[in-house]
Short mmCIF file of N, CA and C in Angstrom, two decimals:
data_model
loop_
_atom_site.label_atom_id
_atom_site.label_comp_id
_atom_site.label_asym_id
_atom_site.label_seq_id
_atom_site.Cartn_x
_atom_site.Cartn_y
_atom_site.Cartn_z
N MET C 1 -36.38 31.62 119.04
CA MET C 1 -35.93 30.49 119.50
C MET C 1 -34.98 31.69 120.44
N ASN C 2 -34.12 32.31 120.19
CA ASN C 2 -33.59 33.10 121.28
C ASN C 2 -34.03 33.94 122.11
N ARG C 3 -35.42 34.72 121.84
CA ARG C 3 -36.67 34.96 122.89
C ARG C 3 -37.02 34.32 123.90
N ILE C 4 -37.19 33.00 123.69
CA ILE C 4 -37.87 32.30 124.53
C ILE C 4 -36.45 31.84 125.83
N GLY C 5 -35.75 31.83 125.31
CA GLY C 5 -34.26 31.48 126.02
C GLY C 5 -33.67 32.26 127.05
N ARG C 6 -34.31 33.78 126.73
CA ARG C 6 -34.27 35.32 127.14
C ARG C 6 -35.23 35.28 128.47
N TYR C 7 -36.15 34.45 128.39
CA TYR C 7 -37.31 34.78 129.23
C TYR C 7 -37.35 33.58 130.13
N GLU C 8 -36.20 32.28 130.12
CA GLU C 8 -36.29 31.32 130.61
C GLU C 8 -36.11 31.53 132.42
N GLY C 9 -35.41 32.31 132.48
CA GLY C 9 -35.48 32.42 134.28
C GLY C 9 -36.40 33.29 134.44
N VAL C 10 -37.10 33.74 133.90
CA VAL C 10 -38.23 34.06 134.64
C VAL C 10 -39.41 33.14 134.56
N VAL C 11 -39.40 32.39 134.11
CA VAL C 11 -40.47 31.33 133.68
C VAL C 11 -40.22 30.32 135.16
N ARG C 12 -38.86 30.22 134.85
CA ARG C 12 -38.68 29.18 135.91
C ARG C 12 -38.69 30.06 137.60
N LEU C 13 -38.74 30.82 137.61
CA LEU C 13 -39.20 31.46 138.96
C LEU C 13 -40.51 32.01 139.37
N VAL C 14 -40.98 31.95 138.58
CA VAL C 14 -42.88 31.95 138.22
C VAL C 14 -43.17 30.50 138.55
N LEU C 15 -42.74 29.21 137.88
CA LEU C 15 -43.03 28.25 138.24
C LEU C 15 -42.59 27.93 139.64
N LEU C 16 -41.30 28.33 140.31
CA LEU C 16 -40.95 28.26 141.34
C LEU C 16 -41.62 28.65 142.69
N LEU C 17 -42.21 30.00 142.29
CA LEU C 17 -43.00 30.68 143.48
C LEU C 17 -44.37 30.60 143.59
N VAL C 18 -44.99 30.34 142.38
CA VAL C 18 -46.50 30.41 142.26
C VAL C 18 -46.95 29.36 141.83
N VAL C 19 -46.62 28.36 140.82
CA VAL C 19 -47.34 27.04 140.60
C VAL C 19 -46.39 26.17 141.45
N LEU C 20 -45.49 25.37 142.19
CA LEU C 20 -44.83 24.89 142.97
C LEU C 20 -46.02 25.06 144.28
N PRO C 21 -45.77 26.16 145.26
CA PRO C 21 -46.58 26.15 146.13
C PRO C 21 -47.96 25.62 146.00
N ALA C 22 -48.74 25.93 144.91
CA ALA C 22 -49.96 25.74 144.46
C ALA C 22 -50.71 24.46 144.11
N VAL C 23 -49.37 23.70 143.79
CA VAL C 23 -49.26 21.96 143.33
C VAL C 23 -49.33 21.37 144.56
N VAL C 24 -48.42 22.00 145.82
CA VAL C 24 -47.98 20.85 146.90
C VAL C 24 -49.33 21.24 148.09
N TYR C 25 -49.98 22.34 147.84
CA TYR C 25 -51.00 22.74 148.92
C TYR C 25 -52.21 21.87 148.52
N ARG C 26 -52.45 21.83 146.82
CA ARG C 26 -53.51 21.10 146.52
C ARG C 26 -53.49 19.64 146.55
N LEU C 27 -52.18 19.09 146.56
CA LEU C 27 -52.01 17.43 146.54
C LEU C 27 -51.82 17.00 148.05
N SER C 28 -51.31 17.81 148.91
CA SER C 28 -50.80 17.41 150.35
C SER C 28 -51.56 18.18 151.17
N LEU C 29 -51.41 19.26 151.28
CA LEU C 29 -51.60 19.79 152.28
C LEU C 29 -53.17 20.65 152.52
N GLY C 30 -53.75 20.72 151.54
CA GLY C 30 -55.24 20.86 151.42
C GLY C 30 -55.93 19.58 152.38
N ARG C 31 -56.01 18.42 152.08
CA ARG C 31 -56.88 17.62 152.78
C ARG C 31 -56.32 17.67 154.31
N THR C 32 -54.93 17.66 154.61
CA THR C 32 -54.41 17.90 156.00
C THR C 32 -55.32 18.79 156.89
N ILE C 33 -55.35 20.10 156.18
CA ILE C 33 -55.88 21.18 156.79
C ILE C 33 -57.36 21.08 157.06
N ALA C 34 -58.20 20.47 155.99
CA ALA C 34 -59.77 20.14 155.70
C ALA C 34 -59.75 19.39 156.99
N LEU C 35 -58.74 18.02 157.37
CA LEU C 35 -59.21 17.24 158.67
C LEU C 35 -59.09 17.68 159.69
N TRP C 36 -57.72 18.45 159.89
CA TRP C 36 -57.67 19.66 161.02
C TRP C 36 -58.60 20.35 161.68
N GLY C 37 -59.55 21.03 160.74
CA GLY C 37 -60.60 21.65 161.04
C GLY C 37 -61.50 20.63 161.61
N GLU C 38 -61.70 19.45 160.85
CA GLU C 38 -63.05 18.83 161.37
C GLU C 38 -62.80 18.32 162.81
N VAL C 39 -61.10 17.54 163.35
CA VAL C 39 -60.58 17.73 164.40
C VAL C 39 -61.08 18.81 165.34
N ARG C 40 -60.80 19.86 165.15
CA ARG C 40 -61.11 20.85 166.08
C ARG C 40 -62.43 20.91 166.52
N ARG C 41 -63.43 21.00 165.04
CA ARG C 41 -64.92 20.93 165.87
C ARG C 41 -65.28 19.56 166.76
N ALA C 42 -64.60 18.34 166.06
CA ALA C 42 -65.26 17.38 166.99
C ALA C 42 -65.06 17.69 168.41
N GLU C 43 -63.70 18.37 168.73
CA GLU C 43 -63.17 18.68 170.12
C GLU C 43 -64.03 19.31 170.78
N ARG C 44 -64.81 20.32 170.24
CA ARG C 44 -65.25 21.53 170.13
C ARG C 44 -66.69 20.65 170.88
N THR C 45 -67.24 19.81 169.91
CA THR C 45 -68.48 18.77 170.48
C THR C 45 -68.35 18.36 171.29
N LEU C 46 -67.14 17.39 171.64
CA LEU C 46 -66.72 16.46 172.85
C LEU C 46 -66.71 17.37 174.08
N ALA C 47 -66.23 18.46 174.19
CA ALA C 47 -66.28 19.64 175.28
C ALA C 47 -67.69 19.94 175.95
N GLU C 48 -68.55 20.10 174.49
CA GLU C 48 -69.80 20.51 174.93
C GLU C 48 -70.61 19.15 175.69
N ALA C 49 -70.29 18.28 175.16
CA ALA C 49 -71.12 17.01 175.45
C ALA C 49 -70.60 16.40 176.98
N ASP C 50 -69.18 16.75 177.13
CA ASP C 50 -68.68 16.21 178.87
C ASP C 50 -69.41 17.36 179.77
N SER C 51 -69.62 18.63 179.54
CA SER C 51 -70.06 19.30 180.23
C SER C 51 -71.56 19.39 180.79
N ALA C 52 -72.39 18.77 179.71
CA ALA C 52 -73.91 18.39 179.56
C ALA C 52 -74.02 17.12 180.87
N PRO C 53 -75.47 17.37 181.82
CA PRO C 53 -75.34 16.35 182.63
C PRO C 53 -75.62 14.76 182.07
N ILE C 54 -75.07 14.29 182.78
CA ILE C 54 -75.13 12.39 182.37
C ILE C 54 -76.55 11.96 183.10
N GLN C 55 -77.27 11.34 182.46
CA GLN C 55 -78.37 10.24 182.88
C GLN C 55 -78.38 9.23 183.40
N PRO C 56 -79.06 9.06 184.56
CA PRO C 56 -78.75 7.62 184.87
C PRO C 56 -78.84 6.41 184.42
N ASP C 57 -78.63 5.35 184.34
CA ASP C 57 -78.62 4.22 183.30
C ASP C 57 -80.23 3.55 183.99
N THR C 58 -80.94 2.70 183.28
CA THR C 58 -82.03 1.77 183.81
C THR C 58 -81.59 1.03 185.23
N PRO C 59 -82.41 0.59 185.73
CA PRO C 59 -82.25 -0.55 186.86
C PRO C 59 -81.71 -2.00 185.97
N ALA C 60 -80.55 -2.26 186.43
CA ALA C 60 -80.46 -3.99 185.67
C ALA C 60 -81.40 -4.64 185.80
N ALA C 61 -82.11 -4.94 187.21
CA ALA C 61 -83.11 -5.56 187.39
C ALA C 61 -84.18 -5.65 186.40
N MET C 62 -84.51 -4.66 185.98
CA MET C 62 -85.35 -4.52 184.98
C MET C 62 -85.15 -5.25 183.70
N LEU C 63 -85.78 -6.06 182.68
CA LEU C 63 -85.14 -6.68 181.89
C LEU C 63 -86.58 -5.73 180.81
N ASP C 64 -85.90 -5.58 179.31
CA ASP C 64 -86.98 -5.34 178.37
C ASP C 64 -88.04 -6.80 177.96
N THR C 65 -88.65 -5.72 177.39
CA THR C 65 -89.94 -7.00 176.95
C THR C 65 -90.06 -6.66 175.10
N VAL C 66 -89.32 -5.65 174.85
CA VAL C 66 -89.13 -5.54 173.22
C VAL C 66 -88.33 -5.97 172.54
N GLU C 67 -87.97 -6.82 171.85
CA GLU C 67 -87.09 -7.11 170.96
C GLU C 67 -86.26 -6.35 170.06
N LEU C 68 -85.60 -5.50 170.10
CA LEU C 68 -84.96 -4.83 169.39
C LEU C 68 -84.25 -5.30 168.19
N ILE C 69 -83.76 -7.05 168.74
CA ILE C 69 -82.42 -7.56 167.42
C ILE C 69 -83.28 -8.22 166.53
N ALA C 70 -84.29 -9.27 167.25
CA ALA C 70 -85.07 -10.19 166.60
C ALA C 70 -85.62 -9.46 165.85
N GLY C 71 -86.69 -8.77 166.29
CA GLY C 71 -87.50 -7.59 164.93
C GLY C 71 -87.01 -7.01 164.02
N GLY C 72 -85.47 -6.37 164.37
CA GLY C 72 -85.19 -5.40 163.23
C GLY C 72 -85.41 -3.85 163.75
N GLY C 73 -85.85 -3.81 164.90
CA GLY C 73 -86.20 -2.45 165.45
C GLY C 73 -84.68 -1.78 165.60
N LEU C 74 -83.57 -2.51 166.20
CA LEU C 74 -82.45 -2.01 166.19
C LEU C 74 -82.06 -1.24 164.77
N LEU C 75 -81.71 -1.82 163.61
CA LEU C 75 -81.76 -1.08 162.45
C LEU C 75 -83.01 0.16 162.16
N GLU C 76 -84.14 0.05 162.76
CA GLU C 76 -84.60 0.99 162.40
C GLU C 76 -84.52 2.33 163.66
N LEU C 77 -84.08 1.81 164.52
CA LEU C 77 -83.60 2.74 165.38
C LEU C 77 -82.01 3.57 165.21
N LEU C 78 -81.26 2.73 164.39
CA LEU C 78 -80.18 3.31 163.67
C LEU C 78 -80.15 4.31 162.81
N GLU C 79 -81.12 3.97 161.84
CA GLU C 79 -81.65 4.95 160.70
C GLU C 79 -82.22 6.30 161.17
N ARG C 80 -82.95 5.88 162.53
CA ARG C 80 -83.74 7.29 162.98
C ARG C 80 -82.72 8.39 163.43
N LEU C 81 -81.68 7.43 164.24
CA LEU C 81 -80.19 8.13 164.66
C LEU C 81 -79.63 8.94 163.83
N GLY C 82 -79.49 8.29 162.97
CA GLY C 82 -78.75 9.32 161.69
C GLY C 82 -79.18 9.48 160.33
N PRO C 83 -80.78 10.17 160.23
CA PRO C 83 -81.45 10.22 159.07
C PRO C 83 -80.35 11.02 157.99
N ASP C 84 -79.80 11.90 158.54
CA ASP C 84 -79.21 12.46 157.31
C ASP C 84 -77.71 12.22 156.91
N SER C 85 -77.01 11.16 157.59
CA SER C 85 -75.65 10.31 157.75
C SER C 85 -75.61 9.98 156.67
N SER C 86 -74.47 10.00 156.13
CA SER C 86 -74.10 8.80 154.96
C SER C 86 -73.93 7.77 154.86
N ALA C 87 -73.83 7.06 156.48
CA ALA C 87 -73.56 5.72 156.68
C ALA C 87 -74.51 4.74 156.15
N GLU C 88 -74.40 3.69 155.41
CA GLU C 88 -75.26 3.11 155.24
C GLU C 88 -75.08 1.53 155.59
N VAL C 89 -75.86 0.48 156.32
CA VAL C 89 -75.66 -0.44 156.73
C VAL C 89 -75.48 -1.51 155.31
N VAL C 90 -74.22 -2.58 155.88
CA VAL C 90 -73.56 -3.37 154.86
C VAL C 90 -74.26 -4.75 154.89
N SER C 91 -74.14 -5.09 156.41
CA SER C 91 -75.01 -6.32 156.99
C SER C 91 -75.75 -6.36 158.22
N TYR C 92 -76.33 -7.30 158.38
CA TYR C 92 -77.00 -7.10 159.77
C TYR C 92 -77.47 -8.81 160.12
N THR C 93 -76.45 -9.13 161.10
CA THR C 93 -76.72 -10.28 161.68
C THR C 93 -77.00 -10.72 163.18
N PRO C 94 -78.31 -11.18 163.36
CA PRO C 94 -78.72 -11.15 164.73
C PRO C 94 -78.23 -12.65 164.70
N TYR C 95 -78.22 -12.96 166.25
CA TYR C 95 -78.67 -14.35 166.77
C TYR C 95 -78.90 -14.24 167.98
N ARG C 96 -79.31 -15.55 168.38
CA ARG C 96 -79.61 -15.90 170.00
C ARG C 96 -78.30 -16.65 170.66
N THR C 97 -77.97 -15.65 171.58
CA THR C 97 -76.24 -16.27 172.17
C THR C 97 -76.96 -17.01 173.55
N ARG C 98 -77.95 -17.16 174.00
CA ARG C 98 -77.93 -17.56 175.21
C ARG C 98 -79.47 -17.45 175.49
N GLU C 99 -80.09 -18.63 176.03
CA GLU C 99 -81.45 -18.74 176.44
C GLU C 99 -81.92 -19.49 177.84
N GLY C 100 -82.43 -18.77 178.67
CA GLY C 100 -82.94 -19.48 179.94
C GLY C 100 -84.27 -19.90 180.18
N ASP C 101 -84.50 -19.75 181.47
CA ASP C 101 -86.13 -20.49 181.77
C ASP C 101 -86.56 -19.04 181.89
N ASP C 102 -86.36 -17.97 182.01
CA ASP C 102 -87.05 -16.37 181.78
C ASP C 102 -86.05 -15.52 181.01
N PHE C 103 -85.49 -15.87 180.24
CA PHE C 103 -84.76 -14.58 179.45
C PHE C 103 -83.96 -15.26 178.31
N THR C 104 -83.62 -14.17 177.42
CA THR C 104 -83.38 -14.56 176.17
C THR C 104 -82.02 -13.52 175.77
N LEU C 105 -80.80 -14.01 175.61
CA LEU C 105 -80.02 -13.04 175.23
C LEU C 105 -79.34 -13.15 173.70
N ARG C 106 -79.43 -11.94 173.24
CA ARG C 106 -79.25 -11.93 171.67
C ARG C 106 -78.35 -11.10 171.26
N THR C 107 -77.45 -11.33 170.01
CA THR C 107 -76.53 -10.78 169.97
C THR C 107 -76.83 -10.26 168.65
N ALA C 108 -76.25 -9.01 168.15
CA ALA C 108 -76.46 -8.57 166.65
C ALA C 108 -74.80 -8.00 165.99
N GLU C 109 -74.58 -8.35 165.05
CA GLU C 109 -73.26 -7.44 164.39
C GLU C 109 -73.60 -7.01 163.15
N ILE C 110 -73.70 -5.59 163.23
CA ILE C 110 -74.35 -4.65 162.49
C ILE C 110 -72.81 -4.09 161.26
N VAL C 111 -72.55 -3.66 160.18
CA VAL C 111 -71.76 -3.61 159.48
C VAL C 111 -72.17 -2.08 158.91
N LEU C 112 -71.57 -1.23 159.19
CA LEU C 112 -71.76 -0.01 158.26
C LEU C 112 -70.89 0.54 157.74
N SER C 113 -71.06 1.24 156.21
CA SER C 113 -69.83 1.84 155.72
C SER C 113 -69.87 3.17 155.46
N GLY C 114 -69.10 3.96 155.08
CA GLY C 114 -69.57 5.37 154.82
C GLY C 114 -67.82 6.12 155.17
N ASP C 115 -68.26 7.54 154.91
CA ASP C 115 -67.14 7.86 155.77
C ASP C 115 -66.80 8.38 156.84
N PHE C 116 -65.58 8.94 157.35
CA PHE C 116 -65.24 8.67 159.00
C PHE C 116 -66.05 9.33 159.88
N VAL C 117 -66.67 10.67 159.77
CA VAL C 117 -67.04 11.41 160.59
C VAL C 117 -68.53 10.87 160.67
N PRO C 118 -69.09 10.46 159.47
CA PRO C 118 -70.73 10.04 159.98
C PRO C 118 -70.76 8.83 160.69
N LEU C 119 -69.66 7.73 160.42
CA LEU C 119 -69.64 6.26 161.00
C LEU C 119 -69.45 7.21 162.37
N LEU C 120 -68.57 8.15 162.80
CA LEU C 120 -68.49 8.35 164.50
C LEU C 120 -69.55 8.83 164.99
N ARG C 121 -70.12 9.40 164.33
CA ARG C 121 -71.69 10.25 164.53
C ARG C 121 -72.41 9.66 164.95
N THR C 122 -72.49 8.26 163.97
CA THR C 122 -73.45 7.27 164.01
C THR C 122 -72.90 5.97 165.51
N LEU C 123 -71.90 5.90 165.66
CA LEU C 123 -71.30 5.31 166.95
C LEU C 123 -71.79 6.09 167.88
N ASP C 124 -71.24 7.55 167.89
CA ASP C 124 -71.57 8.26 169.15
C ASP C 124 -73.07 8.20 169.38
N ALA C 125 -74.25 8.36 168.36
CA ALA C 125 -75.25 8.32 168.83
C ALA C 125 -76.14 6.84 169.51
N ALA C 126 -75.30 5.55 168.95
CA ALA C 126 -75.96 4.74 169.38
C ALA C 126 -75.63 4.31 170.67
N GLU C 127 -74.20 5.11 171.19
CA GLU C 127 -73.98 4.63 172.37
C GLU C 127 -74.77 5.69 173.70
N ARG C 128 -75.36 6.82 173.24
CA ARG C 128 -75.94 7.70 173.93
C ARG C 128 -77.49 7.09 173.76
N GLU C 129 -77.73 6.84 172.97
CA GLU C 129 -79.61 6.23 172.46
C GLU C 129 -80.24 4.60 172.83
N LEU C 130 -79.17 3.84 172.64
CA LEU C 130 -79.51 2.57 173.09
C LEU C 130 -79.52 1.89 174.01
N SER C 131 -80.79 2.55 175.12
CA SER C 131 -80.58 1.88 176.11
C SER C 131 -81.15 0.45 176.48
N GLY C 132 -82.02 -0.05 175.52
CA GLY C 132 -82.38 -0.93 176.20
C GLY C 132 -80.99 -2.20 175.46
N CYS C 133 -80.53 -1.56 174.61
CA CYS C 133 -79.46 -2.77 174.19
C CYS C 133 -77.91 -2.56 174.65
N ARG C 134 -77.04 -3.37 174.97
CA ARG C 134 -75.55 -2.89 175.21
C ARG C 134 -74.86 -3.31 174.12
N LEU C 135 -74.17 -1.79 173.56
CA LEU C 135 -73.07 -1.90 172.80
C LEU C 135 -71.73 -2.64 173.38
N LEU C 136 -71.67 -3.93 172.73
CA LEU C 136 -70.32 -4.55 173.03
C LEU C 136 -68.81 -4.12 172.93
N SER C 137 -68.81 -3.86 171.30
CA SER C 137 -67.53 -3.55 170.59
C SER C 137 -67.98 -2.85 168.95
N SER C 138 -67.09 -1.77 169.09
CA SER C 138 -66.76 -1.47 167.95
C SER C 138 -65.39 -1.23 167.24
N GLU C 139 -65.23 -1.88 165.85
CA GLU C 139 -64.44 -1.48 165.08
C GLU C 139 -64.05 -0.92 163.70
N PHE C 140 -63.48 -0.23 163.57
CA PHE C 140 -62.82 0.63 162.29
C PHE C 140 -62.32 -0.28 161.54
N LYS C 141 -62.35 -0.61 160.25
CA LYS C 141 -61.67 -1.19 159.20
C LYS C 141 -61.50 -0.69 158.28
N THR C 142 -60.71 -0.89 156.81
CA THR C 142 -60.64 -0.05 155.86
C THR C 142 -60.67 -1.54 155.10
N VAL C 143 -61.63 -1.45 153.88
CA VAL C 143 -61.99 -2.33 153.07
C VAL C 143 -61.31 -1.89 151.46
N ARG C 144 -60.89 -2.90 150.74
CA ARG C 144 -60.22 -2.47 149.26
C ARG C 144 -60.90 -3.44 148.50
N ARG C 145 -61.13 -2.66 147.26
CA ARG C 145 -61.81 -3.25 146.40
C ARG C 145 -61.39 -3.24 145.33
N GLY C 146 -60.22 -3.68 144.43
CA GLY C 146 -59.73 -2.72 143.44
C GLY C 146 -58.80 -1.63 143.95
N ARG C 147 -59.45 -0.86 143.22
CA ARG C 147 -58.70 0.75 143.78
C ARG C 147 -59.51 1.42 144.75
N GLN C 148 -60.58 0.85 144.92
CA GLN C 148 -61.62 1.93 145.32
C GLN C 148 -60.99 1.10 147.06
N THR C 149 -61.07 2.16 148.28
CA THR C 149 -61.24 1.76 149.24
C THR C 149 -62.44 2.15 150.16
N SER C 150 -62.84 1.73 151.27
CA SER C 150 -63.89 2.34 151.80
C SER C 150 -63.99 1.73 153.79
N LEU C 151 -64.49 2.57 154.14
CA LEU C 151 -64.19 2.67 155.46
C LEU C 151 -65.50 1.53 156.27
N GLN C 152 -65.20 0.63 157.24
CA GLN C 152 -66.38 0.13 157.63
C GLN C 152 -66.48 0.15 159.01
N LEU C 153 -67.46 0.29 159.80
CA LEU C 153 -67.38 0.07 161.22
C LEU C 153 -68.42 -0.93 161.55
N THR C 154 -68.01 -1.85 162.44
CA THR C 154 -68.82 -3.36 162.60
C THR C 154 -68.94 -2.94 163.82
N LEU C 155 -70.35 -3.24 164.69
CA LEU C 155 -70.65 -2.76 165.85
C LEU C 155 -71.24 -4.26 166.41
N VAL C 156 -71.11 -4.71 167.36
CA VAL C 156 -71.45 -5.88 168.12
C VAL C 156 -72.12 -5.13 169.19
N VAL C 157 -73.97 -5.72 169.07
CA VAL C 157 -74.92 -5.20 170.19
C VAL C 157 -75.50 -6.26 170.85
N GLN C 158 -75.66 -6.48 172.12
CA GLN C 158 -76.11 -7.43 172.92
C GLN C 158 -77.46 -7.09 173.53
N GLN C 159 -78.71 -7.76 173.51
CA GLN C 159 -79.79 -7.00 174.37
C GLN C 159 -80.50 -8.88 175.54
N LEU C 160 -80.45 -8.17 176.54
CA LEU C 160 -81.17 -9.17 177.51
C LEU C 160 -83.17 -8.95 177.54
N THR C 161 -83.74 -9.90 177.19
CA THR C 161 -84.47 -9.61 177.27
C THR C 161 -85.86 -10.66 178.45
N ASP C 162 -86.90 -10.55 178.06
CA ASP C 162 -88.02 -11.58 179.19
C ASP C 162 -88.33 -12.21 178.20
N LYS C 163 -88.54 -13.77 178.81
CA LYS C 163 -89.05 -14.49 177.62
C LYS C 163 -90.48 -14.62 178.24
N PRO C 164 -90.86 -14.64 176.72
CA PRO C 164 -92.61 -14.36 176.77
C PRO C 164 -93.36 -15.77 177.18
#
């Protein structure tokens, strides 16, 4: 018993200098540093995208004849944009917003679930590649179910098409 008391100061010093910093890094600083690295990579990607030439939009007078929203082609297009993405479709709600003599306006609400970076990449790809549709809004929210939390991205997309 006397021997343990003799090394108590050394054990406390080792715990203070070695174990405590390792525990602090593991529990708090590790994720922060990893997220900071992801932010730096995303900033570089955005800087490269800003320097790329911008393609002009299609003229507004021409309406699409292919209905992406009603036929589910929008979901196929989203899957094609991010095949390696861990973002998954939670719900898809298409509906007709307005109908005129020669046009139909359709709206779709798509809820995606996954990690932040894949959802952000899917949103970026959707903004770039959905030429026949207009992305009206996007909303990130955290959903809790018991002890588990998940991040969801809600997209609202509209398409104006010719009436057949």
